[in-house]
Amino acid sequence: MTETSAGGLYQCITDIARADTSGDYQKALQAANKLIRKFPKETFAFKCKLVALIQLSSWEEALTIIKKTPTHQMGNVSFEKAYIFYRQGDLDQALKELENCEKDDIRALELKAQIYYKQENFTEAYEIFRFLLKNHSDDSDELRRANYLAVQARLEAQGSKQQLDTEAEDSYSQLYNRACVEIEAEKLPQALASLDKALVICRQTLTDEDREEDEIEEELDSIRVQRAYVLQRMGKRDEALEIYKKVQAANHSDESVKATITNNIPAASSDFGMSESRKKFKAALQIDQSKLTRRQRRTLMLNNALVLLLSNQREPCKRALEELVSKFGTSKDVALIEAALYVKLNDTENALRVLAGDDQEQQFARLHVLLNAGKLPEASAILNNFKNRPLGVSSLLTSILIASDKKADAAKELTNSLSKAGNSEEKKSILEGAVDLETANGNIEQATKHLEKLAEMFSDDLTIQCRLVGLYSKVDPKKAEQLSNKIFPENMEVDINVDELEESDWILYGEKYRQKKEAKGEAAADDNEIITRKLKNQRRKRKIRLPKNYNPDVLPDPERWLPRQERSTYKKKRKNREREIGRGTQGSSSANPNVEYMAASPNSPRPLPGPAAEGPRQQRPNFQKQKKKKSSKF
């Protein structure tokens, strides 16, 4: 190779290295193409071009160059090919390609762990990450530790208890994943503290890296949403809802954050709107769900079906359940929602068919459906299948047996449940129920035995003793008399005035009569004191209030107590003067005393008697129109 060619090779390699350092992979691709044109037999050139295409996310073009380039020119590209399949979502093909890599290849092991995590094969992923953390160390230790904690969180969610390391986490991603492990382990206060630290470190780290504010806020929102979820689990729903709404208003591009908020807001809010929730769930199901885990996608679809059920959208709910079963298979939650849908459709048979399982929660749901349908024998059969029944289940079974008119079986159930009672109050309640039930069945002897146990437990309870006397009187009168004499002996020394009791009427008429009689006696005593002048008049001490313009030197007006119309200074108004005008027909005499009358002449003829004149004013009263009041002006 000549010096010129050597210098050209060196220049091309330098350009590729500079482009890799600056992150400008388009220039790296150009330099690799230039290197291939000048040195077509150089293996390094084809490998550089492949890496540049992968960094530019040109997956199809990268696969094409792998297929066209011979192996002796390309070299071993099993890892690069596996990574391309991994990014395209073909995880099985990626695993096949990784089998061709060397066993000690760190890159291949980490990619294999990532693929296992995507496939939810968390045990294998955990073993690989644990091996790498113990036996290898490089610049990727921080990210490797964060992925290890993420796998631990998934294992904890599956029920496999995890032991967290005592070493402190350095990055915010490690703290975030550690909080996820603590959430799954129900260590909510510790998870909240880890997330608070993650918020502080995240802002500090991204600020030091000169990231833009929008990018920083978007990264912080994922931590804030997880923190809101912890607050929601701790019962602080108002604080959680406030965080959800703030992050939702920011409207960042992270699809997983959007889906989480859409799923959690209806659960945190007690007064959420069904129609609005349906729209949001529909929009959340249409986003790119590649970043969501299988568990998150399933929960999102399950809650969507539940919202459709609660909003009475029966056909859409049925379609949502069918899609959920086709993607993730059936489960207990799906069965419960489907059974509730059938109950809304009044299809009891299908609801019972869906709930035909051995799960305890499904059995109780089946029991609820049977009770609503009035199928008491089937309901009692389900409860009889429960071994070591708790008191609540025994109580329900007893009620069902009584409703089914199986009182003897109900009495046996009460007797058997007596051994399960923990405290004396529970035993008392069970024995009292047994006594009532045996008494209703006519089995007085068995009722007496139960009541005897109750009397032994509560010997100071007079009500129980008296009740036992009543049952003894039906079974064994001698025992009744003995117990009665024991409770109420004849030689009881009690300070009671029998004559006073016989004379008092309140014994016959009750306590209210006695109180009324005492109150009446006190009132009569007060009246007697007033009559005999023994009760002195109580003077009321009241402060004298004088007018504001009071002048003690001026005598008060003597007419101050007279009505205004009767005072000498009163000036009559026009409407008051019209009252003195005479009434009657025109020409009739006036009743006004100021009018002078002339005596009739003796020679004038006397008027003939005739009917009295009745004018219109004498036929009906005079109604005067009232003047309209003018509206007040402000």
PDB file of C-alpha atoms in Angstrom, residues 378-551:
ATOM      1  CA  GLU A 378     -77.754 -23.501  45.336  1.00  0.00           C
ATOM      2  CA  ALA A 379     -76.486 -20.599  47.448  1.00  0.00           C
ATOM      3  CA  SER A 380     -76.429 -22.706  50.623  1.00  0.00           C
ATOM      4  CA  ALA A 381     -74.597 -25.479  48.717  1.00  0.00           C
ATOM      5  CA  ILE A 382     -71.815 -23.021  47.804  1.00  0.00           C
ATOM      6  CA  LEU A 383     -71.441 -21.934  51.421  1.00  0.00           C
ATOM      7  CA  ASN A 384     -71.376 -25.545  52.621  1.00  0.00           C
ATOM      8  CA  ASN A 385     -68.356 -26.158  50.383  1.00  0.00           C
ATOM      9  CA  PHE A 386     -66.294 -23.670  52.388  1.00  0.00           C
ATOM     10  CA  LYS A 387     -64.291 -25.487  55.023  1.00  0.00           C
ATOM     11  CA  ASN A 388     -63.475 -23.770  58.304  1.00  0.00           C
ATOM     12  CA  ARG A 389     -66.083 -21.140  57.590  1.00  0.00           C
ATOM     13  CA  PRO A 390     -65.576 -17.798  59.362  1.00  0.00           C
ATOM     14  CA  LEU A 391     -68.342 -16.287  61.453  1.00  0.00           C
ATOM     15  CA  GLY A 392     -69.538 -14.009  58.655  1.00  0.00           C
ATOM     16  CA  VAL A 393     -70.033 -16.924  56.271  1.00  0.00           C
ATOM     17  CA  SER A 394     -71.752 -18.953  59.016  1.00  0.00           C
ATOM     18  CA  SER A 395     -74.094 -16.064  59.731  1.00  0.00           C
ATOM     19  CA  LEU A 396     -75.020 -15.790  56.048  1.00  0.00           C
ATOM     20  CA  LEU A 397     -75.561 -19.552  55.796  1.00  0.00           C
ATOM     21  CA  THR A 398     -77.797 -19.491  58.887  1.00  0.00           C
ATOM     22  CA  SER A 399     -79.935 -16.716  57.380  1.00  0.00           C
ATOM     23  CA  ILE A 400     -80.270 -18.636  54.102  1.00  0.00           C
ATOM     24  CA  LEU A 401     -81.278 -21.827  55.947  1.00  0.00           C
ATOM     25  CA  ILE A 402     -83.897 -19.953  57.967  1.00  0.00           C
ATOM     26  CA  ALA A 403     -85.271 -18.369  54.774  1.00  0.00           C
ATOM     27  CA  SER A 404     -85.372 -21.861  53.208  1.00  0.00           C
ATOM     28  CA  ASP A 405     -87.396 -23.087  56.223  1.00  0.00           C
ATOM     29  CA  LYS A 406     -84.560 -25.350  57.359  1.00  0.00           C
ATOM     30  CA  LYS A 407     -84.496 -24.171  60.942  1.00  0.00           C
ATOM     31  CA  ALA A 408     -83.034 -27.386  62.322  1.00  0.00           C
ATOM     32  CA  ASP A 409     -80.004 -27.105  60.021  1.00  0.00           C
ATOM     33  CA  ALA A 410     -79.707 -23.430  60.923  1.00  0.00           C
ATOM     34  CA  ALA A 411     -79.633 -24.347  64.644  1.00  0.00           C
ATOM     35  CA  LYS A 412     -76.848 -26.889  63.969  1.00  0.00           C
ATOM     36  CA  GLU A 413     -74.852 -24.264  62.074  1.00  0.00           C
ATOM     37  CA  LEU A 414     -75.162 -21.852  64.998  1.00  0.00           C
ATOM     38  CA  THR A 415     -74.030 -24.530  67.423  1.00  0.00           C
ATOM     39  CA  ASN A 416     -71.012 -25.395  65.256  1.00  0.00           C
ATOM     40  CA  SER A 417     -70.030 -21.763  64.875  1.00  0.00           C
ATOM     41  CA  LEU A 418     -69.886 -21.317  68.659  1.00  0.00           C
ATOM     42  CA  SER A 419     -66.374 -22.819  68.754  1.00  0.00           C
ATOM     43  CA  LYS A 420     -65.150 -20.224  66.225  1.00  0.00           C
ATOM     44  CA  ALA A 421     -66.197 -17.256  68.343  1.00  0.00           C
ATOM     45  CA  GLY A 422     -63.230 -15.276  69.574  1.00  0.00           C
ATOM     46  CA  ASN A 423     -64.608 -13.091  72.365  1.00  0.00           C
ATOM     47  CA  SER A 424     -67.508 -13.203  74.795  1.00  0.00           C
ATOM     48  CA  GLU A 425     -69.662 -10.772  72.825  1.00  0.00           C
ATOM     49  CA  GLU A 426     -69.559 -13.022  69.745  1.00  0.00           C
ATOM     50  CA  LYS A 427     -70.473 -16.045  71.887  1.00  0.00           C
ATOM     51  CA  LYS A 428     -73.331 -14.108  73.475  1.00  0.00           C
ATOM     52  CA  SER A 429     -74.715 -13.132  70.067  1.00  0.00           C
ATOM     53  CA  ILE A 430     -74.508 -16.725  68.795  1.00  0.00           C
ATOM     54  CA  LEU A 431     -76.144 -18.211  71.898  1.00  0.00           C
ATOM     55  CA  GLU A 432     -78.961 -15.652  71.876  1.00  0.00           C
ATOM     56  CA  GLY A 433     -79.639 -16.475  68.211  1.00  0.00           C
ATOM     57  CA  ALA A 434     -79.630 -20.191  69.027  1.00  0.00           C
ATOM     58  CA  VAL A 435     -82.074 -19.671  71.910  1.00  0.00           C
ATOM     59  CA  ASP A 436     -84.473 -17.714  69.702  1.00  0.00           C
ATOM     60  CA  LEU A 437     -84.227 -20.283  66.912  1.00  0.00           C
ATOM     61  CA  GLU A 438     -84.781 -23.316  69.192  1.00  0.00           C
ATOM     62  CA  THR A 439     -87.672 -21.529  70.890  1.00  0.00           C
ATOM     63  CA  ALA A 440     -89.282 -20.859  67.499  1.00  0.00           C
ATOM     64  CA  ASN A 441     -88.823 -24.551  66.595  1.00  0.00           C
ATOM     65  CA  GLY A 442     -90.523 -25.561  69.854  1.00  0.00           C
ATOM     66  CA  ASN A 443     -87.387 -27.216  71.190  1.00  0.00           C
ATOM     67  CA  ILE A 444     -87.562 -25.640  74.637  1.00  0.00           C
ATOM     68  CA  GLU A 445     -85.120 -28.090  76.255  1.00  0.00           C
ATOM     69  CA  GLN A 446     -82.315 -27.277  73.791  1.00  0.00           C
ATOM     70  CA  ALA A 447     -83.083 -23.557  74.111  1.00  0.00           C
ATOM     71  CA  THR A 448     -82.816 -23.935  77.888  1.00  0.00           C
ATOM     72  CA  LYS A 449     -79.373 -25.547  77.550  1.00  0.00           C
ATOM     73  CA  HIS A 450     -78.117 -22.694  75.399  1.00  0.00           C
ATOM     74  CA  LEU A 451     -79.529 -20.175  77.845  1.00  0.00           C
ATOM     75  CA  GLU A 452     -77.880 -21.978  80.771  1.00  0.00           C
ATOM     76  CA  LYS A 453     -74.492 -21.574  79.035  1.00  0.00           C
ATOM     77  CA  LEU A 454     -75.274 -17.941  78.511  1.00  0.00           C
ATOM     78  CA  ALA A 455     -76.246 -17.509  82.164  1.00  0.00           C
ATOM     79  CA  GLU A 456     -72.953 -19.082  83.263  1.00  0.00           C
ATOM     80  CA  MET A 457     -70.984 -16.694  81.108  1.00  0.00           C
ATOM     81  CA  PHE A 458     -72.944 -13.605  82.167  1.00  0.00           C
ATOM     82  CA  SER A 459     -74.084 -14.362  85.703  1.00  0.00           C
ATOM     83  CA  ASP A 460     -74.661 -10.683  86.513  1.00  0.00           C
ATOM     84  CA  ASP A 461     -77.060 -10.112  83.640  1.00  0.00           C
ATOM     85  CA  LEU A 462     -80.506  -9.983  85.240  1.00  0.00           C
ATOM     86  CA  THR A 463     -82.287 -10.110  81.861  1.00  0.00           C
ATOM     87  CA  ILE A 464     -80.740 -13.476  81.020  1.00  0.00           C
ATOM     88  CA  GLN A 465     -81.597 -14.839  84.458  1.00  0.00           C
ATOM     89  CA  CYS A 466     -85.220 -13.750  84.173  1.00  0.00           C
ATOM     90  CA  ARG A 467     -85.428 -15.241  80.692  1.00  0.00           C
ATOM     91  CA  LEU A 468     -84.085 -18.494  82.053  1.00  0.00           C
ATOM     92  CA  VAL A 469     -86.794 -18.460  84.723  1.00  0.00           C
ATOM     93  CA  GLY A 470     -89.369 -18.162  81.943  1.00  0.00           C
ATOM     94  CA  LEU A 471     -87.986 -21.203  80.093  1.00  0.00           C
ATOM     95  CA  TYR A 472     -87.696 -23.210  83.347  1.00  0.00           C
ATOM     96  CA  SER A 473     -91.352 -22.526  84.023  1.00  0.00           C
ATOM     97  CA  LYS A 474     -92.204 -24.438  80.839  1.00  0.00           C
ATOM     98  CA  VAL A 475     -89.794 -27.322  81.370  1.00  0.00           C
ATOM     99  CA  ASP A 476     -89.113 -27.647  85.114  1.00  0.00           C
ATOM    100  CA  PRO A 477     -91.244 -25.434  87.402  1.00  0.00           C
ATOM    101  CA  LYS A 478     -89.178 -26.386  90.462  1.00  0.00           C
ATOM    102  CA  LYS A 479     -86.000 -25.011  88.902  1.00  0.00           C
ATOM    103  CA  ALA A 480     -87.917 -21.911  87.906  1.00  0.00           C
ATOM    104  CA  GLU A 481     -89.055 -21.356  91.503  1.00  0.00           C
ATOM    105  CA  GLN A 482     -85.556 -21.991  92.881  1.00  0.00           C
ATOM    106  CA  LEU A 483     -83.925 -19.585  90.441  1.00  0.00           C
ATOM    107  CA  SER A 484     -86.623 -17.022  91.077  1.00  0.00           C
ATOM    108  CA  ASN A 485     -86.107 -17.215  94.852  1.00  0.00           C
ATOM    109  CA  LYS A 486     -82.366 -16.936  94.286  1.00  0.00           C
ATOM    110  CA  ILE A 487     -82.738 -13.821  92.189  1.00  0.00           C
ATOM    111  CA  PHE A 488     -85.500 -12.232  94.297  1.00  0.00           C
ATOM    112  CA  PRO A 489     -85.308 -13.628  97.872  1.00  0.00           C
ATOM    113  CA  GLU A 490     -88.268 -12.955 100.158  1.00  0.00           C
ATOM    114  CA  ASN A 491     -86.122 -11.594 103.017  1.00  0.00           C
ATOM    115  CA  MET A 492     -84.557  -8.882 100.896  1.00  0.00           C
ATOM    116  CA  GLU A 493     -83.833  -5.850 103.034  1.00  0.00           C
ATOM    117  CA  VAL A 494     -84.790  -2.976 100.848  1.00  0.00           C
ATOM    118  CA  ASP A 495     -85.667   0.484 102.118  1.00  0.00           C
ATOM    119  CA  ILE A 496     -89.053   0.747 100.391  1.00  0.00           C
ATOM    120  CA  ASN A 497     -92.179   2.435 101.788  1.00  0.00           C
ATOM    121  CA  VAL A 498     -94.998   0.152 100.624  1.00  0.00           C
ATOM    122  CA  ASP A 499     -97.791   2.519 101.714  1.00  0.00           C
ATOM    123  CA  GLU A 500     -96.293   5.376  99.728  1.00  0.00           C
ATOM    124  CA  LEU A 501     -96.013   3.169  96.655  1.00  0.00           C
ATOM    125  CA  GLU A 502     -99.653   2.081  96.970  1.00  0.00           C
ATOM    126  CA  GLU A 503    -100.871   5.665  97.208  1.00  0.00           C
ATOM    127  CA  SER A 504     -98.789   6.927  94.281  1.00  0.00           C
ATOM    128  CA  ASP A 505    -100.390   6.859  90.852  1.00  0.00           C
ATOM    129  CA  TRP A 506     -97.219   7.112  88.773  1.00  0.00           C
ATOM    130  CA  ILE A 507     -96.607   3.379  89.155  1.00  0.00           C
ATOM    131  CA  LEU A 508     -99.770   2.741  87.167  1.00  0.00           C
ATOM    132  CA  TYR A 509     -99.403   5.511  84.645  1.00  0.00           C
ATOM    133  CA  GLY A 510     -95.620   5.659  84.178  1.00  0.00           C
ATOM    134  CA  GLU A 511     -92.723   8.039  84.696  1.00  0.00           C
ATOM    135  CA  LYS A 512     -94.204  10.806  82.532  1.00  0.00           C
ATOM    136  CA  TYR A 513     -97.266  11.011  84.763  1.00  0.00           C
ATOM    137  CA  ARG A 514     -95.064  11.384  87.839  1.00  0.00           C
ATOM    138  CA  GLN A 515     -93.068  14.181  86.260  1.00  0.00           C
ATOM    139  CA  LYS A 516     -96.225  16.023  85.174  1.00  0.00           C
ATOM    140  CA  LYS A 517     -97.719  15.663  88.637  1.00  0.00           C
ATOM    141  CA  GLU A 518     -94.591  17.035  90.281  1.00  0.00           C
ATOM    142  CA  ALA A 519     -94.519  19.977  87.886  1.00  0.00           C
ATOM    143  CA  LYS A 520     -98.201  20.663  88.556  1.00  0.00           C
ATOM    144  CA  GLY A 521     -97.596  20.587  92.334  1.00  0.00           C
ATOM    145  CA  GLU A 522     -94.779  23.135  92.021  1.00  0.00           C
ATOM    146  CA  ALA A 523     -97.017  25.443  89.968  1.00  0.00           C
ATOM    147  CA  ALA A 524     -99.808  25.172  92.593  1.00  0.00           C
ATOM    148  CA  ALA A 525     -97.345  26.033  95.367  1.00  0.00           C
ATOM    149  CA  ASP A 526     -96.304  29.170  93.509  1.00  0.00           C
ATOM    150  CA  ASP A 527     -99.970  30.205  93.109  1.00  0.00           C
ATOM    151  CA  ASN A 528    -100.583  29.778  96.843  1.00  0.00           C
ATOM    152  CA  GLU A 529     -97.633  31.980  97.641  1.00  0.00           C
ATOM    153  CA  ILE A 530     -98.963  34.662  95.312  1.00  0.00           C
ATOM    154  CA  ILE A 531    -102.420  34.514  96.935  1.00  0.00           C
ATOM    155  CA  THR A 532    -101.075  34.657 100.476  1.00  0.00           C
ATOM    156  CA  ARG A 533     -98.644  37.438  99.442  1.00  0.00           C
ATOM    157  CA  LYS A 534     -95.718  35.355 100.615  1.00  0.00           C
ATOM    158  CA  LEU A 535     -94.090  35.658  97.220  1.00  0.00           C
ATOM    159  CA  LYS A 536     -92.575  39.108  96.923  1.00  0.00           C
ATOM    160  CA  ASN A 537     -92.952  41.000  93.697  1.00  0.00           C
ATOM    161  CA  GLN A 538     -89.703  40.897  91.822  1.00  0.00           C
ATOM    162  CA  ARG A 539     -88.809  44.219  90.323  1.00  0.00           C
ATOM    163  CA  ARG A 540     -87.212  44.086  86.970  1.00  0.00           C
ATOM    164  CA  LYS A 541     -83.984  46.006  86.841  1.00  0.00           C
ATOM    165  CA  ARG A 542     -83.974  47.660  83.475  1.00  0.00           C
ATOM    166  CA  LYS A 543     -81.780  50.512  82.347  1.00  0.00           C
ATOM    167  CA  ILE A 544     -83.716  53.723  81.649  1.00  0.00           C
ATOM    168  CA  ARG A 545     -83.452  54.723  78.025  1.00  0.00           C
ATOM    169  CA  LEU A 546     -84.126  58.404  77.157  1.00  0.00           C
ATOM    170  CA  PRO A 547     -84.582  59.944  73.699  1.00  0.00           C
ATOM    171  CA  LYS A 548     -81.519  61.375  72.007  1.00  0.00           C
ATOM    172  CA  ASN A 549     -82.965  64.923  71.958  1.00  0.00           C
ATOM    173  CA  TYR A 550     -84.195  64.760  75.572  1.00  0.00           C
ATOM    174  CA  ASN A 551     -84.053  68.098  77.417  1.00  0.00           C
TER     175      ASN A 551
END
